[in-house]
mmCIF file of C-alpha atoms in Angstrom:
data_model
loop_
_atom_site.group_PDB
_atom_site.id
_atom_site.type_symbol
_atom_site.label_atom_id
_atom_site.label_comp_id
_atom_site.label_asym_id
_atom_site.label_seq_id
_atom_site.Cartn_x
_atom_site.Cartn_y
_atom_site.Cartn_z
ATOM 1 C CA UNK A 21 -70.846 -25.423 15.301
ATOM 2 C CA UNK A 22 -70.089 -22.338 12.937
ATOM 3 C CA UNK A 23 -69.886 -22.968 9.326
ATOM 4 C CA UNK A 24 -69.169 -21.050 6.588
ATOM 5 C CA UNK A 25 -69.745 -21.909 2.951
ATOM 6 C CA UNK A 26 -66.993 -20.856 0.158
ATOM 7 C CA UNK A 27 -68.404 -20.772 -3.762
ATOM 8 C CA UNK A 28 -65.421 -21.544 -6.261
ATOM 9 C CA UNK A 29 -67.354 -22.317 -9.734
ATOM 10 C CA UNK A 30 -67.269 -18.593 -10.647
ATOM 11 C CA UNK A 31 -63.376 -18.748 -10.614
ATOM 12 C CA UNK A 32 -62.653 -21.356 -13.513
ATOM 13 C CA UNK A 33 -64.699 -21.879 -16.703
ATOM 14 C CA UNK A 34 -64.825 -25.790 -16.448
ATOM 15 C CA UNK A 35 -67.385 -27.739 -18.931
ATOM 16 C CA UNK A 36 -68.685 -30.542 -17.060
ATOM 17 C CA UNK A 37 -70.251 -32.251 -14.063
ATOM 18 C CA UNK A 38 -67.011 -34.223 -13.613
ATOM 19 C CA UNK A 39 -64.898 -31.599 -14.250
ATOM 20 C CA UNK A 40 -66.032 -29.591 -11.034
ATOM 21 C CA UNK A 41 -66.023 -32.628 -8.859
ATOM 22 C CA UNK A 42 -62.445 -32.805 -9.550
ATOM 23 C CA UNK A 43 -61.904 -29.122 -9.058
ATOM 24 C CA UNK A 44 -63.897 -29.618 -5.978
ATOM 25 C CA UNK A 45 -62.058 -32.594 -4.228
ATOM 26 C CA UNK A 46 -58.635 -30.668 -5.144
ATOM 27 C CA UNK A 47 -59.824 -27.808 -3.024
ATOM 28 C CA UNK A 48 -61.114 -30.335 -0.485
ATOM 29 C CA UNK A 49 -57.546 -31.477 -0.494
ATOM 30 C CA UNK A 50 -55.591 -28.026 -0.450
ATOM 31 C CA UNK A 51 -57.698 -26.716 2.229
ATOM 32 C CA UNK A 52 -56.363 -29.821 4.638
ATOM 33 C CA UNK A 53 -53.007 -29.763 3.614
ATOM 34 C CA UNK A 54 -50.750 -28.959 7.115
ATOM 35 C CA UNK A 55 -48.964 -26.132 5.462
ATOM 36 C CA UNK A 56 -52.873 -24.259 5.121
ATOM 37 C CA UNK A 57 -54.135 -25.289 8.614
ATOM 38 C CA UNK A 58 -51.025 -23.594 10.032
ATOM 39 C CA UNK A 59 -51.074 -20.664 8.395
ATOM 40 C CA UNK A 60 -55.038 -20.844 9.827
ATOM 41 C CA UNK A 61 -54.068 -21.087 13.061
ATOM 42 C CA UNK A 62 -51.131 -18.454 12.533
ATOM 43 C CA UNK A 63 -53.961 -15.850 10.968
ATOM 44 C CA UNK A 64 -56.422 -16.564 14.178
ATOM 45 C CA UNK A 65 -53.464 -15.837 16.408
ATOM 46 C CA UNK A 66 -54.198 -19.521 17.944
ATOM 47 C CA UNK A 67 -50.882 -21.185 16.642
ATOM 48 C CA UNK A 68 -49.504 -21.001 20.457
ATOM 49 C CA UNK A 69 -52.967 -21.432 21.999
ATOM 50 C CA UNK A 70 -52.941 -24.265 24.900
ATOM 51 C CA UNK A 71 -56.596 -25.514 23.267
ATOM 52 C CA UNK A 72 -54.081 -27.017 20.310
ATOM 53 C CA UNK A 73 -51.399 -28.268 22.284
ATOM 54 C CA UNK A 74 -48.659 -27.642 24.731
ATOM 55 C CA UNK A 75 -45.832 -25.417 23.943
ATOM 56 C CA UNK A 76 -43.281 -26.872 22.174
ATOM 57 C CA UNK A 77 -45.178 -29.919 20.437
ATOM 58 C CA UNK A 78 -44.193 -29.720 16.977
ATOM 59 C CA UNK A 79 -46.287 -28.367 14.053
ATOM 60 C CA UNK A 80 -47.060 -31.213 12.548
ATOM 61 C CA UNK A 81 -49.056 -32.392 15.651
ATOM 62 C CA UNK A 82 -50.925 -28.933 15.713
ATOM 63 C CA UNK A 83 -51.829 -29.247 11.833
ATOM 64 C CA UNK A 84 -53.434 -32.847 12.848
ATOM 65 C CA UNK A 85 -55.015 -31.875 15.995
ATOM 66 C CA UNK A 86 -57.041 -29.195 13.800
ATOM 67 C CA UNK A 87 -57.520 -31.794 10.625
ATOM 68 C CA UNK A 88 -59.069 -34.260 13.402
ATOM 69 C CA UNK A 89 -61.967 -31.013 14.131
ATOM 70 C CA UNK A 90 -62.573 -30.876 10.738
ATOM 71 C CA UNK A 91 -65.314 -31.611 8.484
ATOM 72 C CA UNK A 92 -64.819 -30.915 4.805
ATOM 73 C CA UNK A 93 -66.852 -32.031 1.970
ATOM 74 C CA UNK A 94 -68.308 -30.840 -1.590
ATOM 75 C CA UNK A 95 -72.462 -30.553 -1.028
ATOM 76 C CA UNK A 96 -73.909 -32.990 -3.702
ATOM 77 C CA UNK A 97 -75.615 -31.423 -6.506
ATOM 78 C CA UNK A 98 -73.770 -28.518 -6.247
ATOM 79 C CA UNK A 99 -70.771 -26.481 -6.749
ATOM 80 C CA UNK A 100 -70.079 -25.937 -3.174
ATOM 81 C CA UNK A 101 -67.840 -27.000 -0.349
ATOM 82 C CA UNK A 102 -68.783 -26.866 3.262
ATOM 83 C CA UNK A 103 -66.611 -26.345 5.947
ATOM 84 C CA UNK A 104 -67.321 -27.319 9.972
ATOM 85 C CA UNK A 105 -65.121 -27.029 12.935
ATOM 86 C CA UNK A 106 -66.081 -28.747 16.016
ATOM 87 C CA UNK A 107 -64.563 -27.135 19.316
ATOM 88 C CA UNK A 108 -65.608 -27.537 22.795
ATOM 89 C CA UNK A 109 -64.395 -23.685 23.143
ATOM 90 C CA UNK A 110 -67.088 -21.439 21.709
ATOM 91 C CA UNK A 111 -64.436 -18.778 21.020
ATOM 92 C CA UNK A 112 -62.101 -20.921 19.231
ATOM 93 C CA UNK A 113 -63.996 -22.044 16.095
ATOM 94 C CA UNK A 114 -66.053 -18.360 14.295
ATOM 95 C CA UNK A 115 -62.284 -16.498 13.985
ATOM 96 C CA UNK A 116 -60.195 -19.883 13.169
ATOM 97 C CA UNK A 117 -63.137 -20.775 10.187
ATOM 98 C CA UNK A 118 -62.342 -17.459 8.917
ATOM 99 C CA UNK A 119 -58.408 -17.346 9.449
ATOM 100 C CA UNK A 120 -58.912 -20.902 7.654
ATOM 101 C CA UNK A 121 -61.368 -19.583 4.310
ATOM 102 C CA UNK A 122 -58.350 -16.728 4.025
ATOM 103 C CA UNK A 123 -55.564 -19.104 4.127
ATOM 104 C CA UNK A 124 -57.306 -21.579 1.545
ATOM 105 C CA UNK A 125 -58.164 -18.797 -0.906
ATOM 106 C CA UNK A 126 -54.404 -17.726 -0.668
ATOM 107 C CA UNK A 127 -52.718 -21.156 -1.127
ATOM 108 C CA UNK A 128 -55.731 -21.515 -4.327
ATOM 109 C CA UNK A 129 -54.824 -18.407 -5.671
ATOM 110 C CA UNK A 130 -51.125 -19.225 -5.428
ATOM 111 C CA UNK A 131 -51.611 -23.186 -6.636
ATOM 112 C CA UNK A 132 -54.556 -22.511 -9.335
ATOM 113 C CA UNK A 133 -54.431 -19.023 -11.107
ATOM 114 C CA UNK A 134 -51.650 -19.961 -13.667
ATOM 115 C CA UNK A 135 -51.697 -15.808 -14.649
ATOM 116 C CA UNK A 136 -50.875 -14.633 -11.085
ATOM 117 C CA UNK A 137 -48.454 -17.378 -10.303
ATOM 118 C CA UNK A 138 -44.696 -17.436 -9.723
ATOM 119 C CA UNK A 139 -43.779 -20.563 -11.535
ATOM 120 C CA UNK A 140 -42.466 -18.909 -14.912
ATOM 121 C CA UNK A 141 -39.990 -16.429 -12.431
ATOM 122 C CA UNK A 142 -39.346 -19.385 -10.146
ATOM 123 C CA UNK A 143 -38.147 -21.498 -13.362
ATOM 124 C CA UNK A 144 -36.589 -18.795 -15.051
ATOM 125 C CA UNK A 145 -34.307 -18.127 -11.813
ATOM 126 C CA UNK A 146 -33.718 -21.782 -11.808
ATOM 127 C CA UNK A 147 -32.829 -22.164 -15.827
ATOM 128 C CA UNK A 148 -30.242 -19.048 -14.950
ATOM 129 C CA UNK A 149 -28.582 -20.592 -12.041
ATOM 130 C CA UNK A 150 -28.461 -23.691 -14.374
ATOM 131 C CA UNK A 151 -26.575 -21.902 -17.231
ATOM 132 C CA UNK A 152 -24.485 -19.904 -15.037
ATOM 133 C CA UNK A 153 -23.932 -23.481 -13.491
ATOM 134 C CA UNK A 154 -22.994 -24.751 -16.879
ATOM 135 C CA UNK A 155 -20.898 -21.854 -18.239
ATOM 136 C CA UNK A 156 -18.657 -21.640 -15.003
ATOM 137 C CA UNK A 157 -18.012 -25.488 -15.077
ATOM 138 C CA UNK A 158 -17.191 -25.168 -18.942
ATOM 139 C CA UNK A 159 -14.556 -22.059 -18.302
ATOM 140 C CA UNK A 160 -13.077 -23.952 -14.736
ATOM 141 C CA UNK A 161 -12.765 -27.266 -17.416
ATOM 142 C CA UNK A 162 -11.405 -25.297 -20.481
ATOM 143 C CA UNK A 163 -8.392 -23.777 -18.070
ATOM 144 C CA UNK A 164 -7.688 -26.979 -17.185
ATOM 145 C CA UNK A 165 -7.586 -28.571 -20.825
ATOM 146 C CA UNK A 166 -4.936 -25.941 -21.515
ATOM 147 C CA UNK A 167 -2.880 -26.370 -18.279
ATOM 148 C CA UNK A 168 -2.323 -29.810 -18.859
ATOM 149 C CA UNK A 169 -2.859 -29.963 -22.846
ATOM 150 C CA UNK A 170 -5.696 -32.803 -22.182
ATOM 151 C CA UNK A 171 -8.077 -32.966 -24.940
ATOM 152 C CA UNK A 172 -10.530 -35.528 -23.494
ATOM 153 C CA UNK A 173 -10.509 -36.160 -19.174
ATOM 154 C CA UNK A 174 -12.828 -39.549 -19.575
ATOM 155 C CA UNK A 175 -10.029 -41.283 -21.273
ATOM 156 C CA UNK A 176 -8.263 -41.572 -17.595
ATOM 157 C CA UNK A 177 -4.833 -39.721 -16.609
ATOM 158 C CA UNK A 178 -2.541 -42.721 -18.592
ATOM 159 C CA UNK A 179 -0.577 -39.923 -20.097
ATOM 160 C CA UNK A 180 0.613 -37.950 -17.210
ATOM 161 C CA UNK A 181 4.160 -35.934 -18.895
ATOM 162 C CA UNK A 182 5.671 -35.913 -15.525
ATOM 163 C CA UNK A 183 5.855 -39.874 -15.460
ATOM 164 C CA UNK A 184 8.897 -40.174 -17.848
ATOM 165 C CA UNK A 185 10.496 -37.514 -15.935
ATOM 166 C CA UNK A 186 9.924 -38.735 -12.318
ATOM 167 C CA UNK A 187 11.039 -42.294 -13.094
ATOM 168 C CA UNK A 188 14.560 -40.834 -14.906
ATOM 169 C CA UNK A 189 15.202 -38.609 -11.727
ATOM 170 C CA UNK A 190 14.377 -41.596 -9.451
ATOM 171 C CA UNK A 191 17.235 -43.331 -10.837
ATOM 172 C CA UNK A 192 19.657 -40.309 -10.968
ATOM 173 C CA UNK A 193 19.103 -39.926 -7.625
ATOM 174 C CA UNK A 194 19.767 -43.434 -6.673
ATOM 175 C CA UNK A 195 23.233 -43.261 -8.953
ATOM 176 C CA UNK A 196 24.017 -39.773 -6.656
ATOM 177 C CA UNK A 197 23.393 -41.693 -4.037
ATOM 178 C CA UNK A 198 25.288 -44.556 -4.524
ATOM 179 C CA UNK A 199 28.459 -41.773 -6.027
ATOM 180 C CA UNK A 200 28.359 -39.895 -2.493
ATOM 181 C CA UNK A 201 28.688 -42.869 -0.314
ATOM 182 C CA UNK A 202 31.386 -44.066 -2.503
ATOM 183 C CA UNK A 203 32.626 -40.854 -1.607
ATOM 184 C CA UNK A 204 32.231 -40.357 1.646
ATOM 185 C CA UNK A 205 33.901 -44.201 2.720
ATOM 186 C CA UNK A 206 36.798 -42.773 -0.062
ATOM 187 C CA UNK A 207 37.159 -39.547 2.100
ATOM 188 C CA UNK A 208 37.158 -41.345 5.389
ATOM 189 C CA UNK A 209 39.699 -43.379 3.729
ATOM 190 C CA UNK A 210 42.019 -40.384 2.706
ATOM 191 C CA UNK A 211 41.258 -38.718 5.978
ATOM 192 C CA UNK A 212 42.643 -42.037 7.784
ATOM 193 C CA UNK A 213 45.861 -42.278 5.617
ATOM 194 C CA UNK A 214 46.955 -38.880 6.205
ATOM 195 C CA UNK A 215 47.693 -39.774 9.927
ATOM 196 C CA UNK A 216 50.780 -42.058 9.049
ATOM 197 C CA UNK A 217 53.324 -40.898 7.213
ATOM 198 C CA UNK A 218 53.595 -44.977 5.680
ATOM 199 C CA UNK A 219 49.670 -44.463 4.933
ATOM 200 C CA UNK A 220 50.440 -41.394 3.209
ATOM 201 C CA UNK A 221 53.014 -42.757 0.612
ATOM 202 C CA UNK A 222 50.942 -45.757 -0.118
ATOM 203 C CA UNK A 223 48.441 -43.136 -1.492
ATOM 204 C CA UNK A 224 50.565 -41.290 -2.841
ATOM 205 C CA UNK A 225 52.192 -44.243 -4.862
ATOM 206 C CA UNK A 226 47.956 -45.006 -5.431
ATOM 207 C CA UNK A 227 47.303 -41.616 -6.650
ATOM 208 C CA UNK A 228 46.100 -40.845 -10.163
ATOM 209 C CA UNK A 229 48.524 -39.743 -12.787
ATOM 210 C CA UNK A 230 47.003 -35.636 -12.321
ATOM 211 C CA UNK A 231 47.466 -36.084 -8.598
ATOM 212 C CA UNK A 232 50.950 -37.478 -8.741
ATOM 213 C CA UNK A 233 51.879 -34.488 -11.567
ATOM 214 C CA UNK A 234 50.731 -32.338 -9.327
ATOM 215 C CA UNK A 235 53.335 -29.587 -7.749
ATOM 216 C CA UNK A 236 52.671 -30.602 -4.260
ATOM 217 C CA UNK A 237 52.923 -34.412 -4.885
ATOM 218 C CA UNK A 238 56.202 -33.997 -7.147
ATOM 219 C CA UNK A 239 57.774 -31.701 -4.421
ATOM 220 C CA UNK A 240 56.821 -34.141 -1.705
ATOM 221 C CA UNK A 241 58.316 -36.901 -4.382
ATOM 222 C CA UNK A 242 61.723 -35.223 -4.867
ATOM 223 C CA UNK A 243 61.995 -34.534 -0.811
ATOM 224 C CA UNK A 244 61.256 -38.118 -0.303
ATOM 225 C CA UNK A 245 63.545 -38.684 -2.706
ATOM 226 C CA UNK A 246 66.305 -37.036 -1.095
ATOM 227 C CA UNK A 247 65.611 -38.517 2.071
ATOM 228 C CA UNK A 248 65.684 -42.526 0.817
ATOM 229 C CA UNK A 249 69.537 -40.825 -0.861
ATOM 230 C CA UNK A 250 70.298 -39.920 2.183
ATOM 231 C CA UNK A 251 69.628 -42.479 4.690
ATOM 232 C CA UNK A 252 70.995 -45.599 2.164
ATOM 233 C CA UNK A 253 74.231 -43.646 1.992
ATOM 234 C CA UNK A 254 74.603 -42.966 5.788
ATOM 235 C CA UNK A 255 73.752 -46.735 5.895
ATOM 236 C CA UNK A 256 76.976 -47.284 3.783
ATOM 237 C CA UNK A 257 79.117 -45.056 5.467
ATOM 238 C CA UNK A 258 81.107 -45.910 8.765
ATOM 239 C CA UNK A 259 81.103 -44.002 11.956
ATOM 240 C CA UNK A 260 84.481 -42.165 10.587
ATOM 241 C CA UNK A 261 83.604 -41.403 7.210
ATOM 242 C CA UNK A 262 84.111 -37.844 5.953
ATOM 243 C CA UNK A 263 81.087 -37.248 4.280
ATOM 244 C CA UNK A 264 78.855 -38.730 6.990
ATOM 245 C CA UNK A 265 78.505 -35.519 8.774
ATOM 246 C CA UNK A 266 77.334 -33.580 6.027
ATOM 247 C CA UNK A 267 74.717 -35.983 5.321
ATOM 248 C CA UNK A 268 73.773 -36.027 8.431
ATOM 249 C CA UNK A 269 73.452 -32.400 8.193
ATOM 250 C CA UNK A 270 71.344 -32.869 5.053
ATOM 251 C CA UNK A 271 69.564 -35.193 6.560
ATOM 252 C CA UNK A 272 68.765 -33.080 9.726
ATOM 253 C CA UNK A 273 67.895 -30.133 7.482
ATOM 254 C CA UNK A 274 65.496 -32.017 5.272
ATOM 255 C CA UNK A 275 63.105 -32.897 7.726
ATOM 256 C CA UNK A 276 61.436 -29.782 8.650
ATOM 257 C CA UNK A 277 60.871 -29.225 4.859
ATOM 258 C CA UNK A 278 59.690 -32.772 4.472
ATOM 259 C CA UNK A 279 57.254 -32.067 7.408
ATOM 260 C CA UNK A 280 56.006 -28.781 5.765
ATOM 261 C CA UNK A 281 55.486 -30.502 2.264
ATOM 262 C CA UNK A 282 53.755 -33.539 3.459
ATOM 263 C CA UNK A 283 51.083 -30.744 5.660
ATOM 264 C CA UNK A 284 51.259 -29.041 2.339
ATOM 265 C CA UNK A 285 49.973 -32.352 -0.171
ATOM 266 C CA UNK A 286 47.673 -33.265 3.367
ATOM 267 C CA UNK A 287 45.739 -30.166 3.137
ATOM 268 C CA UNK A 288 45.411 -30.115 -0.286
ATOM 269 C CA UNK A 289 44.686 -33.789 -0.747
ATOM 270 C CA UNK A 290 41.731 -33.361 2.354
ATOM 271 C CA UNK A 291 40.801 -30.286 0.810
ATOM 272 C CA UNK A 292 39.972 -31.683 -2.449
ATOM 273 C CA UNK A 293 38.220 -34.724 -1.219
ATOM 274 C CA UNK A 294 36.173 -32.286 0.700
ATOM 275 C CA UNK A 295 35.313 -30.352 -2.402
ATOM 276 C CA UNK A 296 34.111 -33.389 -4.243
ATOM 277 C CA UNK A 297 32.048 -34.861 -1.284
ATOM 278 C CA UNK A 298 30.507 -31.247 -0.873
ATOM 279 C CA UNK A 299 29.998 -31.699 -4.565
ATOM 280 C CA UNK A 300 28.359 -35.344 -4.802
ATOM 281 C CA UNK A 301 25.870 -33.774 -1.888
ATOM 282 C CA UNK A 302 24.844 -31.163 -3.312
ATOM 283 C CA UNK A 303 24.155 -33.182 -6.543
ATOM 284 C CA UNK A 304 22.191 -35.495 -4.181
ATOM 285 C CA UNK A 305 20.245 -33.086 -2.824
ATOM 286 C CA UNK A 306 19.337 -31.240 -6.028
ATOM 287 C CA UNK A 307 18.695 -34.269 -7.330
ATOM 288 C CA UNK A 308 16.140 -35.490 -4.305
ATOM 289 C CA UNK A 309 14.634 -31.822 -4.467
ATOM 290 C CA UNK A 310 14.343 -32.438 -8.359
ATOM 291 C CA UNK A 311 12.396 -35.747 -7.613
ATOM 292 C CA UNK A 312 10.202 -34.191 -4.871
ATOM 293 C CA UNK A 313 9.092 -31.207 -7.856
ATOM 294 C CA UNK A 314 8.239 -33.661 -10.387
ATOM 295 C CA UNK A 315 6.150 -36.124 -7.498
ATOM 296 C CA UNK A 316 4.209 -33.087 -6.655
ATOM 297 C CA UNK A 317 3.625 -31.970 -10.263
ATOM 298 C CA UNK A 318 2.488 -35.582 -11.068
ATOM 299 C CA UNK A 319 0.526 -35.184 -8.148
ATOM 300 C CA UNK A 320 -1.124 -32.299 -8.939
ATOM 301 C CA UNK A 321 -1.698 -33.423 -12.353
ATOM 302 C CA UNK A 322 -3.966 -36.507 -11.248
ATOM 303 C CA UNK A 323 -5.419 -34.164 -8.867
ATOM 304 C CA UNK A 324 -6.015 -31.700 -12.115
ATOM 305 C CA UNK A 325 -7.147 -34.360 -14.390
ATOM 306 C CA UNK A 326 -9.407 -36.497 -11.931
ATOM 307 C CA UNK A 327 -11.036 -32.605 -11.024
ATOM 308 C CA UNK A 328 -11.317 -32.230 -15.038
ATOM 309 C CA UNK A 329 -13.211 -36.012 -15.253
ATOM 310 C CA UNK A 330 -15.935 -34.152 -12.303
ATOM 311 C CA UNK A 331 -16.599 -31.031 -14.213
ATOM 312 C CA UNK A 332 -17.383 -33.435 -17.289
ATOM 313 C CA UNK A 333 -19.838 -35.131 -15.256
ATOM 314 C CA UNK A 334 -21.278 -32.260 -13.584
ATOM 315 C CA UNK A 335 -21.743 -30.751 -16.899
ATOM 316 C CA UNK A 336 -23.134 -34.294 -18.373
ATOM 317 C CA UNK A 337 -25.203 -34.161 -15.148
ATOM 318 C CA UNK A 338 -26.722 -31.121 -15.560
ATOM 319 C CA UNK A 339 -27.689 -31.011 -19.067
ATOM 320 C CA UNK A 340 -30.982 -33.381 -18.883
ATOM 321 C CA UNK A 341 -32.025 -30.718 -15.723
ATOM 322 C CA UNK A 342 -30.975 -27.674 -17.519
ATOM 323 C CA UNK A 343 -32.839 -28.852 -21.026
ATOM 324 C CA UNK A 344 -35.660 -29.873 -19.041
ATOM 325 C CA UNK A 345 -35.896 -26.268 -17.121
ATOM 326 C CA UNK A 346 -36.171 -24.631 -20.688
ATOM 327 C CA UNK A 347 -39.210 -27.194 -21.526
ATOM 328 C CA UNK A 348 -40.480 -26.485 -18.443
ATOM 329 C CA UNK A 349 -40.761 -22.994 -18.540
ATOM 330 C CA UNK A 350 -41.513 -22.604 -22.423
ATOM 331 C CA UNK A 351 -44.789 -24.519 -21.409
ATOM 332 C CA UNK A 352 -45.444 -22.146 -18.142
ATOM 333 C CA UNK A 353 -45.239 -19.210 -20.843
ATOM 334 C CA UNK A 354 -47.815 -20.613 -23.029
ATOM 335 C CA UNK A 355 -50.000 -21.939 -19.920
ATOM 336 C CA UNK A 356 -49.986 -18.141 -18.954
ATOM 337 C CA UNK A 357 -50.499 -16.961 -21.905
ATOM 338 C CA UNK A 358 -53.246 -19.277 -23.310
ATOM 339 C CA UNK A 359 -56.828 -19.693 -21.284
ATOM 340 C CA UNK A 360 -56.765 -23.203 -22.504
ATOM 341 C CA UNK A 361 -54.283 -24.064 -20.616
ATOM 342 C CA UNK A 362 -56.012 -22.826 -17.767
ATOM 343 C CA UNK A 363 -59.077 -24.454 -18.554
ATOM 344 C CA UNK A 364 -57.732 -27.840 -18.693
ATOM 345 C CA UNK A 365 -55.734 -27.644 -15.799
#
């Protein structure tokens, strides 16, 4: 049984009786705070000792293991606090009580003596992460007001500009659509008709009016022409008729050059359909690339906008904490600097 007594009254001017019985039973209750007994048992170099525990039990069970071999209590009618420790090892309890009376007065000096404290740094660093909080939010949320010309974010995103934009290049892109498989089934179509000669008049005879104009088309017109001459007048003439041979000649004569114009007007008819099918798909594609743009811009402007509603309420979050800080450490500076302050406390 080794006890050691610890005088505090010299340390605070307090006016009263009651006044040191609370200062007292504070102590009473710093000195068994867990955080205190293991920094004891840390100081003594018993922290790993097998008298406290096992290895590996956690610190919490140490810290109660030494608060259950501890007596501590202000003496009546006094301003003193006694201290026993009650250990079946006589070595244990002389250098713990020690370890224990330096780990006390460092936690009091640390928790009571307002001048020596940290607090005022502490909340200082705290009040500058705060603003720097603040300011950063404000900048990030500014930027984003200008990038999407948004004046107020908690109205909600009704007004997104790419709306409008996305719902007229939806529907262009359905009309494209529509255009280039009207297209294609007409260029299937054409492609079909140009493998029979009968197929090929009928479109011809269906052509438009600048189709029909067209060089190739009046060419292939005046050949067919010809050959229609031709054939109804060989129809009319008899096996012994003197002109028959020469229009048979003709006849013979014209065919390679209708072959040749009709390949001719073929190409350029398959050609051209090709052009404009090549044309309605690229439209279509521009078109769907157009419409992908603006989905991702309207995207990333309700992405934008709901990020500029969280940096309002961050902010609006922040405030109370950040106003409070300042209170907080306007009244650590006068507590430091007034000896009232510490008298009350």
């Amino acid at each position: 049984n080794y006890q050691r007594t610890l005088e505090t009254d010299s340390e605070l001017n307090l006016s009263n009786t009651r006044d040191y019985d609370i200062f007292r039973n504070e102590q009473v209750a710093l000195i068994l705070k867990p955080e205190v007994l293991l920094d004891a048992l840390d100081r003594a170099g018993q922290l790993d000792s097998s008298y406290w525990g096992v290895a590996g039990d956690p610190d919490r069970v140490l810290a109660e293991r030494l608060e259950r071999s501890l007596v501590v209590y202000p003496i009546p009618a006094s301003y003193r606090i006694k201290i026993e420790l009650y250990a079946s090892d006589p070595s244990i309890p002389q250098p713990l009580v020690n370890a224990l009376m330096d780990a006390f007065l460092e936690a009091h000096r640390v928790e009571f003596f307002f001048a020596e404290d940290e607090r005022p740094r502490v909340v200082r660093d705290l009040l500058e992460k705060s603003d720097t909080f603040i300011r950063t939010k404000r900048e990030e949320l500014r930027q984003l007001a200008t990038q999407l010309n948004v004046v107020d974010f908690s109205m909600g995103a009704n007004d997104n500009p790419y709306q409008s934009e996305l719902a007229d290049a939806r529907t262009a892109l359905a009309e494209a659509r529509r255009a280039e498989s009207e297209m294609q089934l007409q260029h299937d179509d054409l492609i079909r008709s140009l493998t029979s000669e009968d197929d090929l008049l009928l479109l011809l005879a269906q052509s438009s009016e600048e189709v029909q104009r067209s060089p190739l088309a009046e060419n292939l017109q005046l050949l067919l022409e010809e050959r229609q001459e031709l054939e109804t007048s060989l129809a009319t003439m008899g096996p012994q008729h003197p002109g028959r041979k020469e229009a048979e000649s003709r006849l013979q004569n014209l065919g390679p050059r209708l072959t040749d114009a009709i390949e001719r007007f073929t190409r350029a008819q398959s050609a051209e359909s090709t052009r404009k099918l090549e044309l309605a798909k690229a439209r279509t594609e521009s078109l769907n690339s157009e419409v992908q743009r603006l989905q991702t811009k309207l995207a990333a402007f309700v992405d934008d906008f709901q990020r500029g509603a969280d940096l309002e309420r961050e902010i609006e979050e922040e405030l109370p904490r950040n106003r409070q800080l300042k209170e907080r450490l306007a009244f650590f500076e006068l507590e430091a600097e007034s000896p009232g302050f510490v008298d009350i406390a």
